Amino acid sequence: MKRVQTYAQKTFLAMDNRYKSVKKVFPNSIESISETTGFYVGTKEVPLISTSFIHSLKEKGYNHHTIDKASHSGRAIDLDLINPLTGKYMTGSSSGTALNVFLGINDLGIGTDGGGSVLAPAMSLNLYSLIHPELGQRDDHTKEVKKSTDGIAFSPSIGLISKQLSHIEKIISEEFDLTPTINSSELRIGVDSVALDRFDESIYLVKPLEMTGKYTKTRKELIDELNNYLTDFDVIISKEGPIDLNGFGDTVFGHFSKETTTMQEAANKGFIKVVNMIQAVGITVPATGLGEGYLLITKAENHKIALLLEIANYLSSEPDELIERYFGDLSKYFEQGI
């Protein structure tokens, strides 16, 4: 009874929509929730996420609960939504999808990522996320080509966002054969030198990389650098953020002048902006700092993804108790009614 009540409160909060992050609610999703089974999933308001993929998620126990607001025209920040942790504009473009996971409305969010549009919103809210260039592709899926605000052609990937890595692991492991062909001890791992202290070298063989300048380099420079890294290493790990805390990480804003470019660079988005552009797999793992996280990157070779998830679990830390207490108790939203 308690679990069903909690999911009813999730629907109440979605319908209340006080953060303006929900476009549509499907209240009948509660019919698929029991005391032991069923979860809620929200999807970004874009046609790229196919109906057949949503149906496949329902077969896995994830019931379509909301359609989530996205930033206008795929912009990297959303002027309509506020990040409840920073009080600043929410990172885009899968802004509402990430926000609805953070608020507890949904267990899993499905967004799309062109130049960081899943990974960056997730990191800004200290959430887990994953993008894969083949995720969600069905017979009715058409690979579209777009152009970024800085003129780079790309095809968006579908991505997953969650508070719990286990939800992402479940979906990705059922979508792909992740049987590893090498052991984790054989992985060639290049690690941002600022994150080196997170690794016990008796468990993982890591090589430090000086990723200086990743926040000031152009996307083209970052693409070239990341491609070079992935030639030499199986996995690249970059610590990034705080996302959009000290700056305004948006090309539309940043292109005007040297001053606005400097403010854009202060948003601390590095390789997170180009993982999808090289059609790689990326995972974000929350760090303890606000809007900070570890970005794990590998080529879209499924036999490496299980090991990538293993590293993600290794880097995981306990949820922030204060944040969980402040935002996680859904009953607090309804003490004064709706």
PDB file of N, CA and C in Angstrom, residues 6 63 115 143 180 233 247 317:
ATOM      1  N   THR A   6       2.993   6.258  -2.694  1.00  0.00           N
ATOM      2  CA  THR A   6       4.110   7.086  -3.138  1.00  0.00           C
ATOM      3  C   THR A   6       3.992   7.411  -4.618  1.00  0.00           C
ATOM      4  N   ASN A  63       6.575   2.523 -16.979  1.00  0.00           N
ATOM      5  CA  ASN A  63       5.316   2.998 -17.523  1.00  0.00           C
ATOM      6  C   ASN A  63       5.385   4.487 -17.857  1.00  0.00           C
ATOM      7  N   GLY A 115      24.600  17.908 -28.345  1.00  0.00           N
ATOM      8  CA  GLY A 115      25.890  18.411 -27.881  1.00  0.00           C
ATOM      9  C   GLY A 115      25.935  18.525 -26.373  1.00  0.00           C
ATOM     10  N   LYS A 143      17.404   8.197 -38.451  1.00  0.00           N
ATOM     11  CA  LYS A 143      18.560   8.943 -37.950  1.00  0.00           C
ATOM     12  C   LYS A 143      18.596  10.312 -38.623  1.00  0.00           C
ATOM     13  N   PRO A 180      31.378  -8.732 -21.858  1.00  0.00           N
ATOM     14  CA  PRO A 180      32.727  -8.192 -22.082  1.00  0.00           C
ATOM     15  C   PRO A 180      33.659  -9.246 -22.676  1.00  0.00           C
ATOM     16  N   PHE A 233      43.189   4.858 -25.680  1.00  0.00           N
ATOM     17  CA  PHE A 233      42.592   4.305 -24.464  1.00  0.00           C
ATOM     18  C   PHE A 233      41.230   3.682 -24.765  1.00  0.00           C
ATOM     19  N   GLY A 247      28.784  30.263 -14.703  1.00  0.00           N
ATOM     20  CA  GLY A 247      28.713  30.844 -16.038  1.00  0.00           C
ATOM     21  C   GLY A 247      27.422  30.458 -16.724  1.00  0.00           C
ATOM     22  N   SER A 317      28.872   7.425  -5.201  1.00  0.00           N
ATOM     23  CA  SER A 317      28.883   7.755  -3.774  1.00  0.00           C
ATOM     24  C   SER A 317      27.447   7.731  -3.260  1.00  0.00           C
TER      25      SER A 317
END
